[in-house]
Amino acid sequence: MPADRPRVLVVEDESAQREVLSYNLEAEGFEVSRAETGDEALLLLEEDSPDIILLDWMLPGLSGIEVCRQVKSRTETRTIPVIMLSARSEEVDRVRGLETGADDYVIKPYSVIELMARVRSQLRRTRPAAVGERLSFNDIILDSETHRVTRADKPLKLGPTEFRLLSTFMEKPGRVWSREQLLDRVWGRDIYVDTRTVDVHIGRLRKALCQHGGDDPVRTVRGAGYALG
Ligand code: CA
């Protein structure tokens, strides 16, 4: 199971709805975590950052709106897209939902197909490699659907770990990743791997990227980690 499957947090108090939604997301290849209340969702968010949050508006205790407000006011979570799910269809509520920073808004009952399309559309912006987009950086092209990588139109041979490292880098060129963040994203948080393993695979990635010549595009940032470009 690849560690770079997109992670979704489903916050829904009604168990039947929560399970149907989770089942559909898992069938689409998502890794799903579930919360029944707003408080539980905020606790989970302190331990783990999902790639997207599906958030029911009407929750017992802390409302979906309040959860959304908190998610969008914290530096660590504010970039996570939030799709609000609501049975309330009044325009004023839609506006209120978007004002709290929700990225999208879906009215219940929704069609699963439509919801999945909205989810993918949010992820196309934040996790393009996870939804099969083609990424490019200078002369390097990575096709996350076919797992093919080329540089200056020549195919590159990459191991599976190097491929995941490269797709992580190519989603956000210039961003500096710490070794811990790379471990989390590329290897998954459930596996214990020494941070030196990251250095070994970065070395292999560099070699692979230069197998037909060209400059080394991976930058070592002293005391911080690695970046592409
Ligand atoms: Ca509810």
GROMACS .gro file of C-alpha atoms and ligand atoms in nm:
model
  230
    1MET     CA    1   0.000   0.000   0.000
    2PRO     CA    2   0.168   0.324  -0.109
    3ALA     CA    3   0.228   0.576   0.168
    4ASP     CA    4   0.131   0.864  -0.058
    5ARG     CA    5  -0.238   0.774  -0.083
    6PRO     CA    6  -0.436   1.090  -0.012
    7ARG     CA    7  -0.565   1.106   0.346
    8VAL     CA    8  -0.917   1.222   0.419
    9LEU     CA    9  -1.070   1.310   0.752
   10VAL     CA   10  -1.446   1.249   0.759
   11VAL     CA   11  -1.629   1.437   1.037
   12GLU     CA   12  -1.988   1.316   1.056
   13ASP     CA   13  -2.196   1.227   1.362
   14GLU     CA   14  -2.444   1.001   1.181
   15SER     CA   15  -2.284   0.661   1.163
   16ALA     CA   16  -2.466   0.539   0.850
   17GLN     CA   17  -2.362   0.849   0.655
   18ARG     CA   18  -2.010   0.831   0.792
   19GLU     CA   19  -1.970   0.469   0.687
   20VAL     CA   20  -2.114   0.511   0.337
   21LEU     CA   21  -1.891   0.808   0.275
   22SER     CA   22  -1.582   0.634   0.415
   23TYR     CA   23  -1.657   0.321   0.211
   24ASN     CA   24  -1.677   0.523  -0.110
   25LEU     CA   25  -1.360   0.716  -0.033
   26GLU     CA   26  -1.169   0.396   0.044
   27ALA     CA   27  -1.295   0.244  -0.282
   28GLU     CA   28  -1.147   0.548  -0.460
   29GLY     CA   29  -0.808   0.483  -0.300
   30PHE     CA   30  -0.821   0.726  -0.010
   31GLU     CA   31  -0.696   0.656   0.339
   32VAL     CA   32  -0.984   0.754   0.566
   33SER     CA   33  -0.989   0.859   0.928
   34ARG     CA   34  -1.320   0.924   1.099
   35ALA     CA   35  -1.442   1.157   1.371
   36GLU     CA   36  -1.791   1.169   1.521
   37THR     CA   37  -1.770   1.510   1.684
   38GLY     CA   38  -1.592   1.839   1.628
   39ASP     CA   39  -1.380   1.791   1.939
   40GLU     CA   40  -1.267   1.450   1.821
   41ALA     CA   41  -1.180   1.600   1.481
   42LEU     CA   42  -0.965   1.874   1.639
   43LEU     CA   43  -0.787   1.615   1.855
   44LEU     CA   44  -0.711   1.400   1.549
   45LEU     CA   45  -0.583   1.707   1.366
   46GLU     CA   46  -0.327   1.768   1.637
   47GLU     CA   47  -0.172   1.429   1.565
   48ASP     CA   48  -0.214   1.400   1.192
   49SER     CA   49  -0.262   1.631   0.896
   50PRO     CA   50  -0.501   1.489   0.638
   51ASP     CA   51  -0.494   1.613   0.278
   52ILE     CA   52  -0.859   1.712   0.291
   53ILE     CA   53  -1.143   1.736   0.546
   54LEU     CA   54  -1.508   1.652   0.479
   55LEU     CA   55  -1.697   1.828   0.752
   56ASP     CA   56  -2.062   1.794   0.848
   57TRP     CA   57  -2.220   2.125   0.945
   58MET     CA   58  -2.463   1.994   1.208
   59LEU     CA   59  -2.261   1.819   1.477
   60PRO     CA   60  -2.345   1.773   1.844
   61GLY     CA   61  -2.136   2.006   2.061
   62LEU     CA   62  -1.886   2.202   1.854
   63SER     CA   63  -2.053   2.282   1.518
   64GLY     CA   64  -1.894   2.219   1.180
   65ILE     CA   65  -1.866   2.594   1.128
   66GLU     CA   66  -1.668   2.631   1.451
   67VAL     CA   67  -1.440   2.339   1.359
   68CYS     CA   68  -1.382   2.498   1.018
   69ARG     CA   69  -1.303   2.833   1.178
   70GLN     CA   70  -1.045   2.670   1.405
   71VAL     CA   71  -0.890   2.467   1.124
   72LYS     CA   72  -0.853   2.781   0.913
   73SER     CA   73  -0.709   2.990   1.196
   74ARG     CA   74  -0.422   2.753   1.283
   75THR     CA   75  -0.102   2.779   1.085
   76GLU     CA   76  -0.051   2.402   1.082
   77THR     CA   77  -0.394   2.325   0.938
   78ARG     CA   78  -0.505   2.632   0.745
   79THR     CA   79  -0.394   2.501   0.404
   80ILE     CA   80  -0.596   2.179   0.435
   81PRO     CA   81  -0.900   2.207   0.206
   82VAL     CA   82  -1.233   2.180   0.387
   83ILE     CA   83  -1.554   2.072   0.214
   84MET     CA   84  -1.861   2.144   0.427
   85LEU     CA   85  -2.152   1.900   0.408
   86SER     CA   86  -2.487   2.042   0.498
   87ALA     CA   87  -2.859   1.974   0.479
   88ARG     CA   88  -2.917   2.348   0.495
   89SER     CA   89  -2.952   2.500   0.155
   90GLU     CA   90  -3.028   2.863   0.222
   91GLU     CA   91  -2.801   3.101   0.041
   92VAL     CA   92  -2.718   3.281   0.365
   93ASP     CA   93  -2.577   2.959   0.510
   94ARG     CA   94  -2.373   2.896   0.202
   95VAL     CA   95  -2.222   3.241   0.240
   96ARG     CA   96  -2.157   3.185   0.611
   97GLY     CA   97  -1.987   2.853   0.532
   98LEU     CA   98  -1.756   3.012   0.280
   99GLU     CA   99  -1.688   3.310   0.507
  100THR     CA  100  -1.543   3.081   0.774
  101GLY     CA  101  -1.291   2.969   0.515
  102ALA     CA  102  -1.451   2.649   0.385
  103ASP     CA  103  -1.313   2.573   0.039
  104ASP     CA  104  -1.630   2.419  -0.095
  105TYR     CA  105  -1.982   2.343   0.015
  106VAL     CA  106  -2.202   2.044  -0.071
  107ILE     CA  107  -2.574   2.018   0.007
  108LYS     CA  108  -2.716   1.694   0.145
  109PRO     CA  109  -2.837   1.468   0.001
  110TYR     CA  110  -2.542   1.482  -0.239
  111SER     CA  111  -2.446   1.240  -0.512
  112VAL     CA  112  -2.133   1.047  -0.426
  113ILE     CA  113  -2.001   1.101  -0.778
  114GLU     CA  114  -2.038   1.477  -0.745
  115LEU     CA  115  -1.875   1.480  -0.404
  116MET     CA  116  -1.578   1.274  -0.530
  117ALA     CA  117  -1.537   1.518  -0.818
  118ARG     CA  118  -1.529   1.809  -0.570
  119VAL     CA  119  -1.276   1.624  -0.353
  120ARG     CA  120  -1.051   1.558  -0.653
  121SER     CA  121  -1.083   1.916  -0.767
  122GLN     CA  122  -0.956   2.041  -0.428
  123LEU     CA  123  -0.672   1.788  -0.428
  124ARG     CA  124  -0.571   1.883  -0.781
  125ARG     CA  125  -0.466   2.213  -0.627
  126THR     CA  126  -0.298   2.082  -0.310
  127ARG     CA  127  -0.193   1.720  -0.386
  128PRO     CA  128  -0.177   1.698  -0.768
  129ALA     CA  129   0.035   1.382  -0.773
  130ALA     CA  130  -0.218   1.201  -0.555
  131VAL     CA  131  -0.496   1.247  -0.811
  132GLY     CA  132  -0.305   1.138  -1.119
  133GLU     CA  133  -0.191   1.475  -1.249
  134ARG     CA  134   0.111   1.525  -1.471
  135LEU     CA  135   0.373   1.736  -1.296
  136SER     CA  136   0.665   1.919  -1.448
  137PHE     CA  137   0.970   2.094  -1.317
  138ASN     CA  138   1.217   2.238  -1.569
  139ASP     CA  139   1.290   1.949  -1.808
  140ILE     CA  140   1.157   1.682  -1.570
  141ILE     CA  141   0.806   1.543  -1.628
  142LEU     CA  142   0.635   1.305  -1.388
  143ASP     CA  143   0.314   1.129  -1.483
  144SER     CA  144   0.159   1.011  -1.159
  145GLU     CA  145  -0.094   0.793  -1.341
  146THR     CA  146   0.150   0.586  -1.545
  147HIS     CA  147   0.440   0.633  -1.297
  148ARG     CA  148   0.666   0.741  -1.583
  149VAL     CA  149   0.933   1.004  -1.539
  150THR     CA  150   1.128   1.169  -1.818
  151ARG     CA  151   1.403   1.426  -1.823
  152ALA     CA  152   1.468   1.614  -2.144
  153ASP     CA  153   1.233   1.360  -2.309
  154LYS     CA  154   1.446   1.064  -2.200
  155PRO     CA  155   1.284   0.807  -1.971
  156LEU     CA  156   1.436   0.780  -1.623
  157LYS     CA  157   1.460   0.462  -1.422
  158LEU     CA  158   1.349   0.524  -1.063
  159GLY     CA  159   1.283   0.291  -0.771
  160PRO     CA  160   0.939   0.315  -0.602
  161THR     CA  161   1.072   0.513  -0.305
  162GLU     CA  162   1.261   0.755  -0.529
  163PHE     CA  163   0.944   0.798  -0.736
  164ARG     CA  164   0.744   0.893  -0.426
  165LEU     CA  165   1.020   1.129  -0.310
  166LEU     CA  166   1.025   1.298  -0.649
  167SER     CA  167   0.646   1.332  -0.667
  168THR     CA  168   0.645   1.487  -0.319
  169PHE     CA  169   0.909   1.739  -0.430
  170MET     CA  170   0.737   1.810  -0.761
  171GLU     CA  171   0.406   1.893  -0.595
  172LYS     CA  172   0.572   2.191  -0.429
  173PRO     CA  173   0.893   2.294  -0.604
  174GLY     CA  174   1.111   2.511  -0.384
  175ARG     CA  175   0.950   2.396  -0.060
  176VAL     CA  176   1.202   2.274   0.195
  177TRP     CA  177   1.109   1.935   0.344
  178SER     CA  178   1.263   1.816   0.669
  179ARG     CA  179   1.373   1.453   0.688
  180GLU     CA  180   1.086   1.385   0.931
  181GLN     CA  181   0.831   1.535   0.691
  182LEU     CA  182   0.967   1.325   0.406
  183LEU     CA  183   0.956   1.012   0.621
  184ASP     CA  184   0.596   1.088   0.706
  185ARG     CA  185   0.490   1.152   0.348
  186VAL     CA  186   0.696   0.896   0.161
  187TRP     CA  187   0.733   0.607   0.406
  188GLY     CA  188   0.418   0.662   0.615
  189ARG     CA  189   0.400   0.739   0.983
  190ASP     CA  190   0.334   0.382   1.096
  191ILE     CA  191   0.673   0.251   0.991
  192TYR     CA  192   0.986   0.319   1.189
  193VAL     CA  193   1.261   0.430   0.954
  194ASP     CA  194   1.582   0.606   1.053
  195THR     CA  195   1.617   0.960   0.915
  196ARG     CA  196   1.949   0.854   0.758
  197THR     CA  197   1.745   0.633   0.526
  198VAL     CA  198   1.611   0.956   0.375
  199ASP     CA  199   1.966   1.065   0.291
  200VAL     CA  200   2.035   0.730   0.123
  201HIS     CA  201   1.727   0.757  -0.098
  202ILE     CA  202   1.794   1.124  -0.177
  203GLY     CA  203   2.136   1.009  -0.300
  204ARG     CA  204   1.969   0.749  -0.523
  205LEU     CA  205   1.718   1.002  -0.650
  206ARG     CA  206   1.995   1.245  -0.743
  207LYS     CA  207   2.180   0.974  -0.931
  208ALA     CA  208   1.864   0.867  -1.112
  209LEU     CA  209   1.777   1.225  -1.211
  210CYS     CA  210   2.123   1.271  -1.362
  211GLN     CA  211   2.143   0.930  -1.535
  212HIS     CA  212   2.142   1.098  -1.878
  213GLY     CA  213   2.333   1.406  -1.762
  214GLY     CA  214   2.202   1.743  -1.650
  215ASP     CA  215   2.243   1.934  -1.325
  216ASP     CA  216   2.143   1.797  -0.987
  217PRO     CA  217   1.808   1.970  -0.918
  218VAL     CA  218   1.785   1.858  -0.553
  219ARG     CA  219   1.906   2.116  -0.306
  220THR     CA  220   2.040   2.032   0.039
  221VAL     CA  221   1.937   2.296   0.290
  222ARG     CA  222   2.174   2.280   0.584
  223GLY     CA  223   2.002   2.209   0.912
  224ALA     CA  224   1.663   2.202   0.742
  225GLY     CA  225   1.635   1.926   0.481
  226TYR     CA  226   1.589   1.905   0.107
  227ALA     CA  227   1.412   2.091  -0.170
  228LEU     CA  228   1.365   2.063  -0.543
  229GLY     CA  229   1.502   2.375  -0.708
  230CA      CA  230  -2.500   1.576   1.143
   0.00000   0.00000   0.00000
